[in-house]
Structure formats: C-alpha cells, structure tokens
mmCIF file of C-alpha atoms in Angstrom:
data_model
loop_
_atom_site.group_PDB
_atom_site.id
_atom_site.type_symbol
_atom_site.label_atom_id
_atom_site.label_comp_id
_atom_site.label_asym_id
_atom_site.label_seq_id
_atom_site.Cartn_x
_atom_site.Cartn_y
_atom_site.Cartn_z
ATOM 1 C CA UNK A 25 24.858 -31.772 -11.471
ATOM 2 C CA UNK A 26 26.450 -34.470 -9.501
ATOM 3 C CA UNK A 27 26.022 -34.244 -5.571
ATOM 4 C CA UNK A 28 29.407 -33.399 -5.207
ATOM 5 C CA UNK A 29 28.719 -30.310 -6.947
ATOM 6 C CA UNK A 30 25.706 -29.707 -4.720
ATOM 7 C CA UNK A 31 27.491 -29.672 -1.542
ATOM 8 C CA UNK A 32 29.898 -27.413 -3.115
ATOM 9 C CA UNK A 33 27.104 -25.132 -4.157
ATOM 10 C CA UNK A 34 25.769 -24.458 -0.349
ATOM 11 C CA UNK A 35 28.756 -22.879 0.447
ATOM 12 C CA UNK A 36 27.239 -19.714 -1.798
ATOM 13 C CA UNK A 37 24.217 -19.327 0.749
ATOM 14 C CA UNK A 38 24.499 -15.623 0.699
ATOM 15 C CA UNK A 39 26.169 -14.254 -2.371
ATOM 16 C CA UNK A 40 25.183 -10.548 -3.090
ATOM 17 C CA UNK A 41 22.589 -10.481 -6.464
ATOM 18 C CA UNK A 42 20.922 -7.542 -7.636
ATOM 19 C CA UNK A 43 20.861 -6.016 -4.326
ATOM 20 C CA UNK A 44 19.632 -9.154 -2.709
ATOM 21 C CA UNK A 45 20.753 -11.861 -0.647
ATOM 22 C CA UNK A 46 20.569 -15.158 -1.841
ATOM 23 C CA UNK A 47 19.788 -18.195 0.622
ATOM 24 C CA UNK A 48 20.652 -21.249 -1.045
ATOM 25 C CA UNK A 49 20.058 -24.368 1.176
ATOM 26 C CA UNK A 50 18.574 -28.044 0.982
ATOM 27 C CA UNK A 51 15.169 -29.050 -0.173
ATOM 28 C CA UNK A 52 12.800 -29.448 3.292
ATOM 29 C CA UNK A 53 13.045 -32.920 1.250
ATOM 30 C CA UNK A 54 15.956 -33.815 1.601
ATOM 31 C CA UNK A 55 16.698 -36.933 3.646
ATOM 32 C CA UNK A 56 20.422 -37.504 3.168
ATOM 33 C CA UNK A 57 23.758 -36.704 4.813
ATOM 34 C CA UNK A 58 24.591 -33.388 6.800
ATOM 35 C CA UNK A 59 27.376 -31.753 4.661
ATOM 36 C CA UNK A 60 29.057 -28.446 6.438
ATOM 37 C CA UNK A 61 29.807 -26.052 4.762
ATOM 38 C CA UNK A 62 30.739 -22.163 4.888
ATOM 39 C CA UNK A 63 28.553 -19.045 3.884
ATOM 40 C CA UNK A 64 29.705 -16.657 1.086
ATOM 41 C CA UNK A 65 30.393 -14.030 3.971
ATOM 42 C CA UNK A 66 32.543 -16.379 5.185
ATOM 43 C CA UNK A 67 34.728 -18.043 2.382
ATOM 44 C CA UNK A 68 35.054 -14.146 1.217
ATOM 45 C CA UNK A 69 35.343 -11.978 3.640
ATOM 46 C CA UNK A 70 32.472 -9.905 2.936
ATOM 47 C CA UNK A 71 30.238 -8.519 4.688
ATOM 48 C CA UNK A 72 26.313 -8.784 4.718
ATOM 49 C CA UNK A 73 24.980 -5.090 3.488
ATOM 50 C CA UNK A 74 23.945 -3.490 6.859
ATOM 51 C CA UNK A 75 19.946 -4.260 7.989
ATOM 52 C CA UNK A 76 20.123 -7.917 5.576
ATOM 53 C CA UNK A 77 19.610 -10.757 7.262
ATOM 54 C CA UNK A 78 21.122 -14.567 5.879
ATOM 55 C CA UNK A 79 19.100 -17.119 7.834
ATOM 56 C CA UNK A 80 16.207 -15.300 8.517
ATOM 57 C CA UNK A 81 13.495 -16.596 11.936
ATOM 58 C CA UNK A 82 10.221 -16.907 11.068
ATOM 59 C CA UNK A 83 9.793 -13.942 13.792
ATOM 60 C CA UNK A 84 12.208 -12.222 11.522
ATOM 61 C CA UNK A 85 10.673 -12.906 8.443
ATOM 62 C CA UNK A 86 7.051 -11.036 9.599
ATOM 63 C CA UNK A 87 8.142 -8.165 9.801
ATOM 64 C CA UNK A 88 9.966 -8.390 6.136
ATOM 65 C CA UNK A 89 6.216 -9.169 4.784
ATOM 66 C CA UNK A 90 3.383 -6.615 4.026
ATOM 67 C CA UNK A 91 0.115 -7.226 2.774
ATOM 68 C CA UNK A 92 -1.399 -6.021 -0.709
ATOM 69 C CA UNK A 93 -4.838 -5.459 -0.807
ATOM 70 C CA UNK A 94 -6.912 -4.687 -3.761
ATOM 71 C CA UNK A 95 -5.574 -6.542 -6.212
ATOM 72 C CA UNK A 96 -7.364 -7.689 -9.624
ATOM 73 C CA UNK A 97 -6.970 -10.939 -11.355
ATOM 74 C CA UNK A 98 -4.922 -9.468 -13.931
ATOM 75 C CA UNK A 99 -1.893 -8.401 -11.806
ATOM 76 C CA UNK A 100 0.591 -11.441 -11.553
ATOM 77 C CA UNK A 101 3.609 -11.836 -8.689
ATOM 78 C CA UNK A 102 5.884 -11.079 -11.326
ATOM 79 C CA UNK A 103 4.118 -7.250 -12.278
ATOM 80 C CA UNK A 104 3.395 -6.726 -8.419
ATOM 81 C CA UNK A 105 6.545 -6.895 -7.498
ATOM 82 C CA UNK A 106 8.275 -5.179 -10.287
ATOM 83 C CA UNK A 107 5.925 -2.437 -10.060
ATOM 84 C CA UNK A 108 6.021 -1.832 -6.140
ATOM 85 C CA UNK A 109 9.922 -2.696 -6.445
ATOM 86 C CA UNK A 110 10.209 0.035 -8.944
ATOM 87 C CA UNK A 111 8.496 2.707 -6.934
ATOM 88 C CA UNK A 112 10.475 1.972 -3.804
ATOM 89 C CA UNK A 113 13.568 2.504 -6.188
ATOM 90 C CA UNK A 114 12.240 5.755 -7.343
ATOM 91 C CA UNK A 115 10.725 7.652 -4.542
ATOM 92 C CA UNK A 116 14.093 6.657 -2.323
ATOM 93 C CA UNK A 117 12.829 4.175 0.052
ATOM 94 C CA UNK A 118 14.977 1.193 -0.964
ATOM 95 C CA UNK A 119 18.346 1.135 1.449
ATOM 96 C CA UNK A 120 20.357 -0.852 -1.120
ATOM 97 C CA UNK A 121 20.359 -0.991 -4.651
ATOM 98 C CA UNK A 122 18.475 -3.457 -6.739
ATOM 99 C CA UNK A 123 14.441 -4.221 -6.267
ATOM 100 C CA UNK A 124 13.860 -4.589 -2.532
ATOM 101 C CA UNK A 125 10.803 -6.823 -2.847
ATOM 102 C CA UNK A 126 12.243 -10.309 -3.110
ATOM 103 C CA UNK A 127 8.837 -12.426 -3.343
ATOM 104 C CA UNK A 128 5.588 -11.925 -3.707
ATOM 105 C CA UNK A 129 2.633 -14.258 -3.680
ATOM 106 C CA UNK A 130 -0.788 -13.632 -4.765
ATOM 107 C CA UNK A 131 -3.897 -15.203 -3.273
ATOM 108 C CA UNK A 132 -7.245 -13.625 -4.522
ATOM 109 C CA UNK A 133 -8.244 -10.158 -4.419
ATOM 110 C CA UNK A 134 -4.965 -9.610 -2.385
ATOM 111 C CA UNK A 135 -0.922 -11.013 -2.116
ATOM 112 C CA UNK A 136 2.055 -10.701 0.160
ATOM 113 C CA UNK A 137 5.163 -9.446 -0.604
ATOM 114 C CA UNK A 138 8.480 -10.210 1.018
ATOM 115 C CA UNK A 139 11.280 -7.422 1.090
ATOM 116 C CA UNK A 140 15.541 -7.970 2.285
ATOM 117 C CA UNK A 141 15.319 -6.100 5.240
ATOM 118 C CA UNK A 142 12.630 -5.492 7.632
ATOM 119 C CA UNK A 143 13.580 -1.572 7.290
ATOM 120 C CA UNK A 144 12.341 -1.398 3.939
ATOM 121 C CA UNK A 145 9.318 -3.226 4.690
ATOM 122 C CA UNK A 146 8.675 -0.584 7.170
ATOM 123 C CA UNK A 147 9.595 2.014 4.494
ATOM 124 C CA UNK A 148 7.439 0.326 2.264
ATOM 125 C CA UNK A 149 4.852 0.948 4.097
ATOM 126 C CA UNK A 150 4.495 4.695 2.502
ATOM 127 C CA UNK A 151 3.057 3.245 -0.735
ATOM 128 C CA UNK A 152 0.221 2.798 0.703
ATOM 129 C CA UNK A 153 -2.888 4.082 -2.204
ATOM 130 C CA UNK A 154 -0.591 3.746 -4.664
ATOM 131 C CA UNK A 155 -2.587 3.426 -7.618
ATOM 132 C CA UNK A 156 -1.895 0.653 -10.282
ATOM 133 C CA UNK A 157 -3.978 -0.847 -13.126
ATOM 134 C CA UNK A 158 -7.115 1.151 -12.031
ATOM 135 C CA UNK A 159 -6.707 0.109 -8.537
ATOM 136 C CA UNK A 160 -5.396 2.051 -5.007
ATOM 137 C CA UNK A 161 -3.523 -0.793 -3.641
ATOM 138 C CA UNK A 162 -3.467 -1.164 -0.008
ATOM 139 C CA UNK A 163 -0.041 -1.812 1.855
ATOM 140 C CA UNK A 164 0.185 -2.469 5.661
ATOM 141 C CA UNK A 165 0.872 -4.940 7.948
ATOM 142 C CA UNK A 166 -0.326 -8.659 7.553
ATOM 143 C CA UNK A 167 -2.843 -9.627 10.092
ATOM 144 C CA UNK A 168 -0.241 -12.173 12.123
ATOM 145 C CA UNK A 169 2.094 -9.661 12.767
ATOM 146 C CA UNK A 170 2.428 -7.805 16.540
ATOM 147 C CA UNK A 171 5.185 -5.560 16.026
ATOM 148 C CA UNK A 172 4.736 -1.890 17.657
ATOM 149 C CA UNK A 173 3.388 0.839 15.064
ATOM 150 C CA UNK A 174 5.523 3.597 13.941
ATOM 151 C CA UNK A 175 4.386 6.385 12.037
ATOM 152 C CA UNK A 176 4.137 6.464 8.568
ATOM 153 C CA UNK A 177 3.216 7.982 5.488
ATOM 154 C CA UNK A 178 1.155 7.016 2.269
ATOM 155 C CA UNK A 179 1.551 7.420 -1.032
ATOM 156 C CA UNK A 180 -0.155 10.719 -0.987
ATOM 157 C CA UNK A 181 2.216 12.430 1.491
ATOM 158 C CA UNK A 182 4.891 11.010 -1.084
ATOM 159 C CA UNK A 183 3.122 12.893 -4.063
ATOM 160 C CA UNK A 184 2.891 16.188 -2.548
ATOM 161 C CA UNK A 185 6.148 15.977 -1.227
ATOM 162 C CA UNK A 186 7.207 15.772 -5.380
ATOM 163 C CA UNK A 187 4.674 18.555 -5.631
ATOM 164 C CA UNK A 188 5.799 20.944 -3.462
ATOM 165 C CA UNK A 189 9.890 19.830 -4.727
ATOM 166 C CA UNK A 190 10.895 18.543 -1.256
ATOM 167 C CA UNK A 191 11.141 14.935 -3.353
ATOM 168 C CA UNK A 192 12.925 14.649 -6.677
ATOM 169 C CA UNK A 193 12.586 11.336 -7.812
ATOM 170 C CA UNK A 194 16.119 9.671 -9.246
ATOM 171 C CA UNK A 195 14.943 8.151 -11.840
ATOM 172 C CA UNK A 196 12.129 10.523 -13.208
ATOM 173 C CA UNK A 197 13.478 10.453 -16.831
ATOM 174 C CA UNK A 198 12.444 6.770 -17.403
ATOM 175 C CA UNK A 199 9.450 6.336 -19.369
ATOM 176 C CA UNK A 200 8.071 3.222 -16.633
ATOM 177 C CA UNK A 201 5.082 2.347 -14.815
ATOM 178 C CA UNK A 202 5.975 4.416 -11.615
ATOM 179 C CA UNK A 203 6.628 7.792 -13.271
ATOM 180 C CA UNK A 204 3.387 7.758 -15.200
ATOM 181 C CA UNK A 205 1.702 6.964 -11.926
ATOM 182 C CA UNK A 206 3.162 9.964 -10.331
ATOM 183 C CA UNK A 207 2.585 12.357 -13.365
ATOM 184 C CA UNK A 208 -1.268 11.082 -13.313
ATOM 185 C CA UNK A 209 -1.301 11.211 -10.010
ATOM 186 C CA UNK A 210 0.014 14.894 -9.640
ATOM 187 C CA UNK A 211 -2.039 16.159 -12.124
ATOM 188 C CA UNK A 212 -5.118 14.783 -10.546
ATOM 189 C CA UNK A 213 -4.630 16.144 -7.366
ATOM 190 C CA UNK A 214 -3.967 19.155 -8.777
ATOM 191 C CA UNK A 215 -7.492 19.607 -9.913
ATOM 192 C CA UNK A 216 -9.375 18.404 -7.098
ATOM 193 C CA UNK A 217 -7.078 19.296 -4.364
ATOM 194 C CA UNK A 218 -8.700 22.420 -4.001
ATOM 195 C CA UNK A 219 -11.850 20.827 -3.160
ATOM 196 C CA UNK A 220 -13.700 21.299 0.533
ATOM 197 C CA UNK A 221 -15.492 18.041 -0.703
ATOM 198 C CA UNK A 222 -14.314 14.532 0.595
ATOM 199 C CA UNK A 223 -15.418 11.397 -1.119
ATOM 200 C CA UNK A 224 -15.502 8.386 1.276
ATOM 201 C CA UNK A 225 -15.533 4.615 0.032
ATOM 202 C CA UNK A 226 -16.043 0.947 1.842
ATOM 203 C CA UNK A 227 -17.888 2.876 4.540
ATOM 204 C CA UNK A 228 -21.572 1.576 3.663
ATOM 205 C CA UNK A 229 -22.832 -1.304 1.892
ATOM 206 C CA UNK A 230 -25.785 -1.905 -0.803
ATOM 207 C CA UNK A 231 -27.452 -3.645 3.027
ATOM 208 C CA UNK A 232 -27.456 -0.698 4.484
ATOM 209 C CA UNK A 233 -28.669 1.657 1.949
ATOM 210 C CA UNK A 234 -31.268 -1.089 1.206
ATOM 211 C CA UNK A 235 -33.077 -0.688 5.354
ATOM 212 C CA UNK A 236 -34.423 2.939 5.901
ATOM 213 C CA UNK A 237 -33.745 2.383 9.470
ATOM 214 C CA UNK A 238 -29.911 1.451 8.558
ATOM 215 C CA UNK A 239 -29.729 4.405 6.423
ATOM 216 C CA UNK A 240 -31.014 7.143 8.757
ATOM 217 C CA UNK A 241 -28.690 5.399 11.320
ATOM 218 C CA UNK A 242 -25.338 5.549 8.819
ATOM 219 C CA UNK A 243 -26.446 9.137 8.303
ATOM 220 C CA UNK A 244 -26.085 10.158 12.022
ATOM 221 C CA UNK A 245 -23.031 8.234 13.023
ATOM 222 C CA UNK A 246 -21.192 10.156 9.984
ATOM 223 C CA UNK A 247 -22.326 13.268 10.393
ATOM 224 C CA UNK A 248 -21.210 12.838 14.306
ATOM 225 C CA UNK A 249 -18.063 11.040 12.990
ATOM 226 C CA UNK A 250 -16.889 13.659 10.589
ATOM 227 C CA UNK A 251 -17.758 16.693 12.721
ATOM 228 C CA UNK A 252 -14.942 16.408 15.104
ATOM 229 C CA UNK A 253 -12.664 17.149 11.644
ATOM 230 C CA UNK A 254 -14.148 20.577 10.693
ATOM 231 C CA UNK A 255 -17.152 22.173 10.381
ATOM 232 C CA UNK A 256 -19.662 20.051 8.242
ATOM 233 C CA UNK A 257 -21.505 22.279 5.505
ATOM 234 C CA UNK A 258 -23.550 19.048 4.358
ATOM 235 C CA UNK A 259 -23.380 15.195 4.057
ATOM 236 C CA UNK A 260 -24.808 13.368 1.091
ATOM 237 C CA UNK A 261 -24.665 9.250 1.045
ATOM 238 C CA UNK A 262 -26.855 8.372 -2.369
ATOM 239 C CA UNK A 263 -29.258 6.390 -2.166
ATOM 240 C CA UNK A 264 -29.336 2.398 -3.332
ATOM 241 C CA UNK A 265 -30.740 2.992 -6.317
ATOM 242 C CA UNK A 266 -28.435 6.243 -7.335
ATOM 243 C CA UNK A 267 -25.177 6.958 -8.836
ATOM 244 C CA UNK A 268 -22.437 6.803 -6.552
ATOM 245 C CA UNK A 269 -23.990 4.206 -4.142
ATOM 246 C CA UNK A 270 -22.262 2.604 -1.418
ATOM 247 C CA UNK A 271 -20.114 6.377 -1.022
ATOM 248 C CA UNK A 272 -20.273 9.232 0.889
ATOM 249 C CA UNK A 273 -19.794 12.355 0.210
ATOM 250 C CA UNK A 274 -18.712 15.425 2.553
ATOM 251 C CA UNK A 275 -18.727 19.044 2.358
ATOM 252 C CA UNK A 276 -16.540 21.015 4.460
ATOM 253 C CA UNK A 277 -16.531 25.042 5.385
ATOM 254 C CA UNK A 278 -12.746 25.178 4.403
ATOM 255 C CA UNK A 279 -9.899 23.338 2.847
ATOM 256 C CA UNK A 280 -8.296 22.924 6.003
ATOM 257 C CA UNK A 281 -10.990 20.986 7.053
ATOM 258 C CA UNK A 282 -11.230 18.798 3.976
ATOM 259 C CA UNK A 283 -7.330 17.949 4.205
ATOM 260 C CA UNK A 284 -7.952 17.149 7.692
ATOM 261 C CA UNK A 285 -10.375 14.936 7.144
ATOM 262 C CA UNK A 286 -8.818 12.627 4.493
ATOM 263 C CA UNK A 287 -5.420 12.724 6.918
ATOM 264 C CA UNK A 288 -7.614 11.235 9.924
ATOM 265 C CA UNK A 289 -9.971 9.236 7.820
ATOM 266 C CA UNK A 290 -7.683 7.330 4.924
ATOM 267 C CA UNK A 291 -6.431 3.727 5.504
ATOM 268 C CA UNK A 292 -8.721 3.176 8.495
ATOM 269 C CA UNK A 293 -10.576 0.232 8.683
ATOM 270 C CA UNK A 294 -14.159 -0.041 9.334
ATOM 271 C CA UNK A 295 -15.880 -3.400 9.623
ATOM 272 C CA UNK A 296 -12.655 -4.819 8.160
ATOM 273 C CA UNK A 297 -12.688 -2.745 5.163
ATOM 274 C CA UNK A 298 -9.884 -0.131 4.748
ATOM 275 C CA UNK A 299 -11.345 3.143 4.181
ATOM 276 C CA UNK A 300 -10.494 5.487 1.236
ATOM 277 C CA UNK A 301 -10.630 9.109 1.718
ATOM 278 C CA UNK A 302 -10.225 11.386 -1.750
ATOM 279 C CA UNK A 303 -11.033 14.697 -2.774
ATOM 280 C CA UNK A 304 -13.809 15.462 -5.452
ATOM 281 C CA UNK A 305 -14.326 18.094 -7.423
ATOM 282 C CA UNK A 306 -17.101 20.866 -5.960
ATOM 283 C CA UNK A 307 -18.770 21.221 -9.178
ATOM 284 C CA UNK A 308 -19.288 17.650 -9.875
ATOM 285 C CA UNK A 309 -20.933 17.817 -6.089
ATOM 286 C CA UNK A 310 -22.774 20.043 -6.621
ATOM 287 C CA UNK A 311 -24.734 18.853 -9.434
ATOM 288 C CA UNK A 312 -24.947 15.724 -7.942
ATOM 289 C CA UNK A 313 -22.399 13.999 -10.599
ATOM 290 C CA UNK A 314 -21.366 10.967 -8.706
#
C-alpha cells in the first residue's frame, strides 16, 4: 500500500460493519505529516446508528467496558466474545444488529469486554451468572468506573422470564452455545427451583473453617445476616474437612423466603468476592449430599 493510499484510507473512519463502527486512524506511532481528511458519515451522508459513538473519550469509553469474572484458562477473547455477543443477540439486548461486543481482552482468571454503545453495555449487564464452560461468569462494572447505578437484572431474571413465556428468544432454533445454555439452564431450575434451600458460595474460606473461634463467629453473623430474608429453619456451613466446604447452606420456612434470599444475596460482594446465591435440592440437604 503506498501512503497515498493510506491517507485515502482514513477517510473510512466510521464505515458501518457487521453492526459496528469502525475507527480507522494512525498508528500512536506515527510521526509524519497531518493529512485531513473526512469521516464516512461525512463523504456519505450517513448517519451514525443512534447511541454509536465515532471518536470515542476515554470517559466515554468506561462506560462501553464491563468486567468478566470467572474465567478459566481455556476460554480465549475470541470464544468470550462470541459467546456473550451471541447471547446479547438472542435474549434481545443488542440495539443494532451484528455482535455488540467489539473487543475483549483477557487477563487471568478474568477479561474486559468492550461493546458499540454504552447502552448495551448497560444492557449487558443482565448476563450476569451466565453460565459457560462450567463456569457462572460474572458481568458488572470495572472497578475504575463512577457512573451512577441503575437497576438491573441477571441472567436468572432473563431465564424465568423464557420460563414463564414473557421472553421468546429470536433465534431459539439455532443449535449454538447460547440456546443450549438456556435449555440446561431451564431445566435445572426447574428441578431445584422448588427448593426452600439456598446454597451460598465465596462467603467463607478453608481460614475460617480451619479457627473454631472463626467458625462459631461465621456461624452467627449468617444466621443474623440471613434472618432479615425469611424465617431461618436451619443453617449448615460444613466443616473443613467435609464435602461441600467453603459453602453454606440455608433452609428456609417457605419458598418465598428462599427466592428472597437469592434476589438480596446474589452478585454481592463480600471481602471482594462476588457472592453466588443458588437453589439446592431439599433431598440432597437433607442427607447431607453436598
């Protein structure tokens, strides 16, 4: 390519692709002359799809990023982002067409994902627990960002919206990732979901099952904790050397309480660890099946 060809090439910063806005621009680099030149918007006429942004601030470009916690070293940028991308697309919370997540970067046991608009990162938001590759991934805001919190679902609100046929998903007929995560999904909640038993994770660590002080202490502070929910038939954290260590389980009086429960308690964070809050089965509880 010669460089007169490259100065002829800026003038497509922001051609339309797949739903996407490309920024094309110099190399940070770059070191030689200033060439004008005109945006795609602007040699054509078009306009940007409403809530897009061209030249995005770095202010601007927070609130396009979420975080992804729980990863595993075997999910790459590429199969985050198709896989999150995809479920946007089929739940309904894309605002364009094409995969809203437009880069994603992994980094350890978690990885960032960048989306067009800052609405569907907001939107994005709901997939929070989505489960993938044996994992609940976590979605929410990264730790540098200051924006004001709106309320949002998770990716079980999504699933019993699907359940209860207030959410048909448009592409449900494609044998992907997404829809056999929702068919698993819905099928295990079906079994447990009428369960007054709540099974609570990353509340306690191997330390504090280890110090009978520590232990007695955790034992209080949840019972006190998880009273204000519902009406608290019994609390069971196993010990260290048990099955199931480093959980907690609850049982509830009622349902009602149960549900209430996982709605206050899941995605919380305690000691910087996000909480999870499932249901599990009564029988299994009760014969101490962890």
């Amino acid at each position: 390519i010669t460089s007169d060809m490259a100065n002829k090439a800026l003038n497509m910063n922001g051609i339309p692709f797949l739903g996407a806005i490309l920024k094309l621009s110099r190399p940070s680099k770059y070191v030689g002359p200033i060439v004008q030149y005109k945006t795609w918007q602007e040699l054509t006429g078009q306009a940007i799809p409403a809530g897009a942004v061209l030249d995005a601030s770095a202010e601007e470009k927070v609130n396009r990023e979420l975080f992804i916690g729980n990863t595993t070293p075997e999910m790459t940028e590429s199969m985050i982002r198709e896989f999150l991308g995809n479920a946007m697309i089929q739940v309904g919370l894309n605002s364009m067409p094409g995969n809203p997540i437009t880069a994603c970067r992994v980094s350890g046991k978690f990885a960032f994902i960048e989306l067009r608009t800052p609405q569907e990162a907001a939107s994005a938001l709901n997939l929070n627990n989505i489960p993938y590759l044996g994992a609940q991934l976590r979605v929410g805001r990264p730790s540098k960002w200051n924006g004001v919190d709106k309320p949002h679902g998770n990716w079980e609100d999504i699933l019993s919206k699907y359940m209860s046929g207030e959410l048909t998903l448009p592409s449900q007929q494609q044998d992907t990732a997404v829809s056999k995560t929702v068919t698993m999904a819905v099928e295990k909640i079906s079994s447990t979901s009428s369960s007054r038993i709540v099974e609570l994770r990353n509340m306690v660590t191997m330390e504090d099952l280890s110090n009978e002080q520590e232990y007695n202490d955790v034992l209080e502070d949840i019972h006190e904790e998880c009273s204000q929910f519902g009406q608290l038939v019994s609390v069971h954290i196993p010990r260290s050397n048990e099955k199931g260590a480093t959980k907690i389980y609850l049982e509830y009086n009622s349902l009602e309480d149960a549900n209430k429960t996982i709605q206050n308690l899941a995605g919380r964070t305690f000691d910087g660890r996000f909480v999870e809050a499932n249901y599990f089965e009564e029988q299994k509880y009760l014969k101490r099946e962890f």
